[in-house]
mmCIF file of C-alpha atoms in Angstrom:
data_model
loop_
_atom_site.group_PDB
_atom_site.id
_atom_site.type_symbol
_atom_site.label_atom_id
_atom_site.label_comp_id
_atom_site.label_asym_id
_atom_site.label_seq_id
_atom_site.Cartn_x
_atom_site.Cartn_y
_atom_site.Cartn_z
ATOM 1 C CA MET A 1 0.003 0.038 -0.015
ATOM 2 C CA MET A 2 2.797 2.393 0.801
ATOM 3 C CA THR A 3 4.381 1.662 -2.583
ATOM 4 C CA LYS A 4 1.236 2.437 -4.367
ATOM 5 C CA SER A 5 0.629 5.633 -2.332
ATOM 6 C CA LYS A 6 4.200 6.785 -3.067
ATOM 7 C CA GLN A 7 3.448 6.023 -6.847
ATOM 8 C CA TYR A 8 0.399 8.298 -6.920
ATOM 9 C CA ALA A 9 2.136 10.719 -4.938
ATOM 10 C CA GLY A 10 4.874 10.958 -7.434
ATOM 11 C CA LYS A 11 2.361 11.050 -10.468
ATOM 12 C CA ALA A 12 0.478 13.836 -8.689
ATOM 13 C CA LEU A 13 3.656 15.931 -8.414
ATOM 14 C CA ILE A 14 4.650 15.298 -12.039
ATOM 15 C CA TYR A 15 1.071 16.292 -13.101
ATOM 16 C CA LEU A 16 1.177 19.407 -10.909
ATOM 17 C CA PHE A 17 4.646 20.380 -12.199
ATOM 18 C CA LEU A 18 3.226 19.955 -15.793
ATOM 19 C CA VAL A 19 0.122 22.093 -15.026
ATOM 20 C CA LEU A 20 2.395 24.955 -13.820
ATOM 21 C CA LEU A 21 4.504 24.696 -16.957
ATOM 22 C CA LEU A 22 1.289 24.936 -18.984
ATOM 23 C CA ALA A 23 0.063 28.002 -17.143
ATOM 24 C CA LEU A 24 3.510 29.764 -17.486
ATOM 25 C CA SER A 25 3.270 29.190 -21.074
ATOM 26 C CA ILE A 26 -0.230 30.207 -21.647
ATOM 27 C CA VAL A 27 -0.570 33.264 -19.292
ATOM 28 C CA PRO A 28 1.818 35.401 -21.375
ATOM 29 C CA PHE A 29 -0.532 34.886 -24.616
ATOM 30 C CA TYR A 30 -3.511 35.291 -22.515
ATOM 31 C CA LEU A 31 -2.337 38.685 -21.106
ATOM 32 C CA VAL A 32 -1.392 40.010 -24.543
ATOM 33 C CA ILE A 33 -4.967 39.235 -25.962
ATOM 34 C CA VAL A 34 -6.624 40.720 -22.908
ATOM 35 C CA ASN A 35 -4.483 43.938 -22.869
ATOM 36 C CA ALA A 36 -5.374 44.198 -26.795
ATOM 37 C CA THR A 37 -8.982 44.830 -25.720
ATOM 38 C CA HIS A 38 -8.286 47.632 -23.007
ATOM 39 C CA SER A 39 -7.178 51.308 -23.162
ATOM 40 C CA SER A 40 -3.652 52.593 -22.480
ATOM 41 C CA PHE A 41 -4.818 54.021 -19.181
ATOM 42 C CA ASP A 42 -6.142 50.457 -18.036
ATOM 43 C CA ILE A 43 -3.287 48.615 -19.013
ATOM 44 C CA VAL A 44 -0.793 51.191 -17.089
ATOM 45 C CA THR A 45 -2.836 51.604 -13.897
ATOM 46 C CA ARG A 46 -3.825 47.854 -13.313
ATOM 47 C CA LEU A 47 -3.762 44.247 -14.094
ATOM 48 C CA ASN A 48 -6.396 43.170 -16.385
ATOM 49 C CA LEU A 49 -7.424 39.525 -16.291
ATOM 50 C CA LEU A 50 -10.793 39.957 -18.138
ATOM 51 C CA PRO A 51 -11.568 41.551 -21.656
ATOM 52 C CA GLY A 52 -12.252 45.008 -22.069
ATOM 53 C CA LYS A 53 -14.283 47.269 -24.464
ATOM 54 C CA SER A 54 -11.709 49.195 -26.164
ATOM 55 C CA VAL A 55 -10.564 46.778 -28.990
ATOM 56 C CA ALA A 56 -12.293 48.839 -31.740
ATOM 57 C CA ASP A 57 -10.504 51.988 -30.611
ATOM 58 C CA ASN A 58 -7.222 50.235 -30.357
ATOM 59 C CA TYR A 59 -7.678 48.872 -33.867
ATOM 60 C CA ALA A 60 -8.510 52.295 -35.155
ATOM 61 C CA THR A 61 -5.429 53.756 -33.576
ATOM 62 C CA MET A 62 -3.237 51.188 -34.854
ATOM 63 C CA GLN A 63 -4.430 51.382 -38.363
ATOM 64 C CA SER A 64 -4.071 55.227 -38.335
ATOM 65 C CA HIS A 65 -0.563 54.709 -37.860
ATOM 66 C CA VAL A 66 0.584 51.606 -39.656
ATOM 67 C CA ASN A 67 -1.120 49.253 -42.001
ATOM 68 C CA ILE A 68 -0.855 46.093 -40.080
ATOM 69 C CA TRP A 69 -2.407 43.953 -42.709
ATOM 70 C CA ARG A 70 0.250 44.849 -45.326
ATOM 71 C CA GLY A 71 2.768 44.144 -42.821
ATOM 72 C CA PHE A 72 1.070 40.802 -42.210
ATOM 73 C CA ALA A 73 1.043 39.903 -45.882
ATOM 74 C CA ASN A 74 4.731 41.072 -46.282
ATOM 75 C CA SER A 75 5.736 38.802 -43.542
ATOM 76 C CA LEU A 76 3.908 35.898 -45.296
ATOM 77 C CA LEU A 77 5.522 36.589 -48.501
ATOM 78 C CA ILE A 78 9.006 36.063 -46.841
ATOM 79 C CA ALA A 79 8.252 33.421 -44.274
ATOM 80 C CA VAL A 80 6.401 30.985 -46.519
ATOM 81 C CA PRO A 81 8.789 30.583 -49.508
ATOM 82 C CA TYR A 82 11.645 30.852 -46.899
ATOM 83 C CA THR A 83 10.337 27.975 -45.060
ATOM 84 C CA ALA A 84 9.660 25.650 -48.246
ATOM 85 C CA PHE A 85 13.148 26.221 -49.416
ATOM 86 C CA THR A 86 14.554 25.424 -45.997
ATOM 87 C CA GLY A 87 12.695 22.309 -45.767
ATOM 88 C CA TYR A 88 13.524 21.041 -49.407
ATOM 89 C CA PHE A 89 16.981 22.206 -49.984
ATOM 90 C CA GLY A 90 18.046 21.394 -46.403
ATOM 91 C CA ALA A 91 16.841 17.814 -46.793
ATOM 92 C CA LEU A 92 18.512 17.646 -50.259
ATOM 93 C CA THR A 93 21.844 18.686 -48.881
ATOM 94 C CA ALA A 94 21.641 16.551 -45.809
ATOM 95 C CA PHE A 95 20.985 13.618 -48.134
ATOM 96 C CA GLY A 96 24.218 14.368 -50.016
ATOM 97 C CA PHE A 97 26.196 14.535 -46.794
ATOM 98 C CA ALA A 98 24.527 11.529 -45.345
ATOM 99 C CA LYS A 99 24.664 9.041 -48.250
ATOM 100 C CA TYR A 100 27.407 10.077 -50.912
ATOM 101 C CA ARG A 101 31.063 9.765 -50.632
ATOM 102 C CA PHE A 102 33.106 12.645 -52.192
ATOM 103 C CA ARG A 103 36.341 14.476 -51.705
ATOM 104 C CA GLY A 104 36.364 17.239 -49.059
ATOM 105 C CA LYS A 105 33.068 15.859 -47.630
ATOM 106 C CA LYS A 106 34.358 16.213 -44.036
ATOM 107 C CA ILE A 107 35.775 19.695 -44.415
ATOM 108 C CA LEU A 108 32.755 21.014 -45.911
ATOM 109 C CA PHE A 109 30.472 19.627 -43.282
ATOM 110 C CA ALA A 110 32.754 21.166 -40.733
ATOM 111 C CA LEU A 111 32.383 24.675 -42.508
ATOM 112 C CA VAL A 112 28.535 23.922 -42.106
ATOM 113 C CA LEU A 113 29.091 23.434 -38.464
ATOM 114 C CA PHE A 114 31.209 26.276 -38.092
ATOM 115 C CA SER A 115 28.648 28.686 -39.779
ATOM 116 C CA MET A 116 26.252 27.640 -36.947
ATOM 117 C CA MET A 117 28.440 28.928 -34.357
ATOM 118 C CA ILE A 118 28.742 32.502 -35.807
ATOM 119 C CA PRO A 119 26.150 34.876 -34.416
ATOM 120 C CA ALA A 120 23.941 36.558 -36.935
ATOM 121 C CA GLN A 121 24.484 40.099 -35.573
ATOM 122 C CA VAL A 122 28.268 39.588 -36.467
ATOM 123 C CA GLY A 123 27.383 39.530 -40.163
ATOM 124 C CA ILE A 124 25.034 42.500 -40.293
ATOM 125 C CA ILE A 125 27.435 44.949 -42.030
ATOM 126 C CA GLY A 126 28.556 42.320 -44.546
ATOM 127 C CA PHE A 127 24.863 41.210 -45.200
ATOM 128 C CA TYR A 128 23.916 44.812 -46.153
ATOM 129 C CA GLN A 129 26.992 45.632 -48.167
ATOM 130 C CA LEU A 130 26.396 42.368 -50.099
ATOM 131 C CA ASN A 131 22.903 43.236 -50.810
ATOM 132 C CA LEU A 132 23.785 46.728 -51.697
ATOM 133 C CA LYS A 133 26.252 45.370 -54.399
ATOM 134 C CA LEU A 134 23.655 43.028 -55.730
ATOM 135 C CA HIS A 135 20.946 45.630 -55.609
ATOM 136 C CA LEU A 136 18.705 44.039 -53.490
ATOM 137 C CA LEU A 137 17.857 46.453 -51.151
ATOM 138 C CA ASN A 138 14.069 47.012 -50.591
ATOM 139 C CA SER A 139 13.704 43.357 -51.779
ATOM 140 C CA TYR A 140 12.055 40.108 -50.162
ATOM 141 C CA LEU A 141 14.840 38.106 -51.837
ATOM 142 C CA PRO A 142 17.650 38.625 -49.238
ATOM 143 C CA PHE A 143 15.347 36.656 -46.614
ATOM 144 C CA ILE A 144 14.094 33.995 -49.074
ATOM 145 C CA LEU A 145 17.073 32.953 -50.877
ATOM 146 C CA PRO A 146 19.163 32.054 -47.665
ATOM 147 C CA GLY A 147 16.635 29.287 -47.087
ATOM 148 C CA ILE A 148 18.494 27.403 -49.952
ATOM 149 C CA ALA A 149 21.592 27.041 -47.542
ATOM 150 C CA ASN A 150 20.349 26.762 -43.881
ATOM 151 C CA ALA A 151 22.996 25.037 -41.806
ATOM 152 C CA THR A 152 20.740 24.035 -38.791
ATOM 153 C CA ALA A 153 18.310 22.312 -41.272
ATOM 154 C CA VAL A 154 21.307 20.405 -42.800
ATOM 155 C CA PHE A 155 22.705 19.405 -39.680
ATOM 156 C CA PHE A 156 19.551 18.112 -38.077
ATOM 157 C CA LEU A 157 18.445 16.279 -41.142
ATOM 158 C CA ARG A 158 21.545 14.640 -41.990
ATOM 159 C CA GLY A 159 21.538 12.613 -38.727
ATOM 160 C CA ILE A 160 17.957 11.507 -39.468
ATOM 161 C CA ILE A 161 18.735 10.494 -42.949
ATOM 162 C CA ALA A 162 21.895 8.712 -41.944
ATOM 163 C CA GLN A 163 19.870 6.778 -39.297
ATOM 164 C CA SER A 164 16.493 5.988 -40.803
ATOM 165 C CA ILE A 165 17.299 5.448 -44.504
ATOM 166 C CA PRO A 166 19.093 2.142 -45.164
ATOM 167 C CA ASP A 167 21.690 2.068 -48.084
ATOM 168 C CA SER A 168 19.945 -1.128 -49.419
ATOM 169 C CA MET A 169 16.681 1.044 -50.038
ATOM 170 C CA LEU A 170 18.382 3.614 -52.226
ATOM 171 C CA GLU A 171 20.203 0.708 -54.228
ATOM 172 C CA ALA A 172 16.897 -0.880 -54.795
ATOM 173 C CA ALA A 173 15.594 2.277 -56.191
ATOM 174 C CA ARG A 174 18.718 2.719 -58.570
ATOM 175 C CA LEU A 175 18.272 -0.797 -59.792
ATOM 176 C CA GLU A 176 14.630 -0.165 -60.712
ATOM 177 C CA GLY A 177 16.116 2.786 -62.913
ATOM 178 C CA CYS A 178 15.090 5.674 -60.748
ATOM 179 C CA SER A 179 17.361 8.748 -60.906
ATOM 180 C CA GLU A 180 19.125 10.359 -57.873
ATOM 181 C CA ILE A 181 16.778 13.222 -57.538
ATOM 182 C CA GLY A 182 13.655 10.920 -58.192
ATOM 183 C CA THR A 183 15.168 8.718 -55.270
ATOM 184 C CA PHE A 184 15.381 11.673 -53.163
ATOM 185 C CA ASN A 185 11.865 12.977 -53.874
ATOM 186 C CA ARG A 186 10.076 9.556 -53.929
ATOM 187 C CA ILE A 187 11.749 7.820 -51.231
ATOM 188 C CA VAL A 188 14.185 9.844 -49.036
ATOM 189 C CA LEU A 189 11.769 13.033 -48.533
ATOM 190 C CA PRO A 190 8.536 11.188 -47.582
ATOM 191 C CA CYS A 191 10.491 8.960 -45.188
ATOM 192 C CA VAL A 192 12.109 12.111 -43.379
ATOM 193 C CA MET A 193 9.063 14.251 -43.578
ATOM 194 C CA PRO A 194 8.428 14.426 -39.741
ATOM 195 C CA GLY A 195 12.008 16.024 -39.477
ATOM 196 C CA VAL A 196 11.565 18.296 -42.400
ATOM 197 C CA ALA A 197 8.145 19.416 -40.974
ATOM 198 C CA THR A 198 9.948 20.036 -37.711
ATOM 199 C CA MET A 199 12.603 22.188 -39.377
ATOM 200 C CA CYS A 200 10.020 24.152 -41.350
ATOM 201 C CA ILE A 201 8.057 25.024 -38.155
ATOM 202 C CA PHE A 202 11.173 26.299 -36.507
ATOM 203 C CA ASN A 203 12.341 27.988 -39.461
ATOM 204 C CA PHE A 204 8.808 29.551 -39.982
ATOM 205 C CA VAL A 205 8.746 31.146 -36.547
ATOM 206 C CA ALA A 206 12.255 32.396 -36.996
ATOM 207 C CA SER A 207 11.478 33.996 -40.343
ATOM 208 C CA TRP A 208 8.253 35.489 -38.931
ATOM 209 C CA ASN A 209 9.779 37.073 -35.975
ATOM 210 C CA ASN A 210 12.995 38.502 -37.827
ATOM 211 C CA TYR A 211 13.269 42.036 -37.025
ATOM 212 C CA MET A 212 16.708 43.240 -37.677
ATOM 213 C CA GLY A 213 17.145 42.074 -41.012
ATOM 214 C CA PRO A 214 14.028 43.744 -42.619
ATOM 215 C CA LEU A 215 14.824 46.895 -40.446
ATOM 216 C CA ILE A 216 18.163 47.080 -41.848
ATOM 217 C CA ILE A 217 17.489 46.149 -45.646
ATOM 218 C CA MET A 218 13.822 47.758 -46.091
ATOM 219 C CA SER A 219 13.654 51.611 -46.285
ATOM 220 C CA ASP A 220 10.238 51.711 -47.939
ATOM 221 C CA SER A 221 7.516 51.623 -45.303
ATOM 222 C CA LYS A 222 5.093 49.738 -47.687
ATOM 223 C CA MET A 223 7.576 46.733 -47.493
ATOM 224 C CA TYR A 224 8.022 46.742 -43.649
ATOM 225 C CA THR A 225 7.222 43.227 -42.146
ATOM 226 C CA LEU A 226 5.032 42.778 -39.035
ATOM 227 C CA PRO A 227 7.714 43.000 -36.387
ATOM 228 C CA VAL A 228 9.092 46.159 -37.885
ATOM 229 C CA MET A 229 5.665 47.861 -37.813
ATOM 230 C CA ILE A 230 4.938 46.724 -34.214
ATOM 231 C CA ALA A 231 8.432 48.438 -33.133
ATOM 232 C CA ALA A 232 7.248 51.567 -35.002
ATOM 233 C CA ILE A 233 4.023 51.618 -32.944
ATOM 234 C CA LYS A 234 5.969 51.295 -29.690
ATOM 235 C CA GLY A 235 8.848 53.591 -30.644
ATOM 236 C CA LEU A 236 6.692 56.418 -32.008
ATOM 237 C CA TYR A 237 3.431 56.174 -29.890
ATOM 238 C CA LEU A 238 4.467 55.151 -26.646
ATOM 239 C CA SER A 239 1.025 55.913 -24.976
ATOM 240 C CA ASN A 240 -0.841 53.645 -27.308
ATOM 241 C CA TYR A 241 -0.148 50.401 -25.359
ATOM 242 C CA GLY A 242 -3.562 49.064 -26.381
ATOM 243 C CA ALA A 243 -2.751 49.376 -30.121
ATOM 244 C CA MET A 244 0.512 47.741 -29.579
ATOM 245 C CA TYR A 245 -0.827 44.910 -27.678
ATOM 246 C CA LEU A 246 -3.385 44.346 -30.650
ATOM 247 C CA ALA A 247 -0.630 44.377 -32.999
ATOM 248 C CA ILE A 248 1.329 41.845 -31.147
ATOM 249 C CA ALA A 249 -1.856 39.748 -30.673
ATOM 250 C CA ILE A 250 -2.199 39.604 -34.395
ATOM 251 C CA SER A 251 1.361 38.850 -35.196
ATOM 252 C CA VAL A 252 1.107 35.865 -32.697
ATOM 253 C CA VAL A 253 -2.039 34.190 -34.389
ATOM 254 C CA PRO A 254 -0.045 32.447 -37.337
ATOM 255 C CA ILE A 255 2.382 31.122 -35.064
ATOM 256 C CA ILE A 256 -0.226 29.544 -32.747
ATOM 257 C CA VAL A 257 -2.028 28.108 -35.798
ATOM 258 C CA VAL A 258 1.212 26.478 -37.289
ATOM 259 C CA TYR A 259 2.043 24.879 -33.750
ATOM 260 C CA SER A 260 -1.504 23.913 -33.153
ATOM 261 C CA ILE A 261 -1.543 22.075 -36.600
ATOM 262 C CA PHE A 262 1.992 20.723 -36.886
ATOM 263 C CA SER A 263 2.812 20.206 -33.169
ATOM 264 C CA ARG A 264 2.862 16.402 -33.601
ATOM 265 C CA TYR A 265 5.359 16.467 -36.252
ATOM 266 C CA ILE A 266 7.977 18.108 -33.505
ATOM 267 C CA ILE A 267 7.923 15.235 -31.459
ATOM 268 C CA ASN A 268 8.022 12.791 -34.409
ATOM 269 C CA GLY A 269 10.751 14.545 -35.818
ATOM 270 C CA LEU A 270 12.889 14.867 -32.817
ATOM 271 C CA THR A 271 12.472 11.091 -32.287
ATOM 272 C CA ALA A 272 12.920 10.219 -35.820
ATOM 273 C CA GLY A 273 15.665 7.530 -36.185
ATOM 274 C CA ALA A 274 15.789 6.877 -32.403
ATOM 275 C CA GLU A 275 13.966 3.590 -32.935
ATOM 276 C CA LYS A 276 15.143 0.863 -35.113
#
């Protein structure tokens, strides 16, 4: 009886801990949504736990200063193709590192790992100068094309492909007359799709929340992404906290939708190749 009591007590503590973690994760989002419905005076003077009646006023104030839906569309125009490029070309490059033998393979992969250790802020000046010489300022291409060479996706997917795709499967496809790119598209990519989906989710969120890059490259306000527009509200109109919270709430919606739909792929992707 004592053993069962201890087991029940241990499970209760685990569930309590998980409930606390869930509350810590949900409360910030809830407060952002609630504050988006209150006036700036209410936000500054008291803690609001229930929705207010100022959402229409906050929306009008927000739209009078920035076109939030244009920023929403601009962010989508960058995040969606960047995510698609990251998933496909990251898996294709990882397939080459995992299943092919060629001269300089270890050196090239070491360069991939080394690039992951360099903070993005270090290359800001070089990034700007490169796009200036290529005449890509005020363009979305500087934030879409890098998805073709995402070091994190290559590193993550290389391990999954090496463990989950046997060489015999590839040899069988080649004997059937399948080309190398066909083998990748028809066999490798479907098998590692959980890992690809996981990388796509993480990179979509990173691209959606990218603030520094568009701030440096974009000078045309019509091409601003959502994070830059939210910062403009915060920086120019400090008293409009309600409008700022409403803009933040709008920006969080796509991330919540993506995680809600594809969250199961995160677990499957992280555990891919763990079982044989």
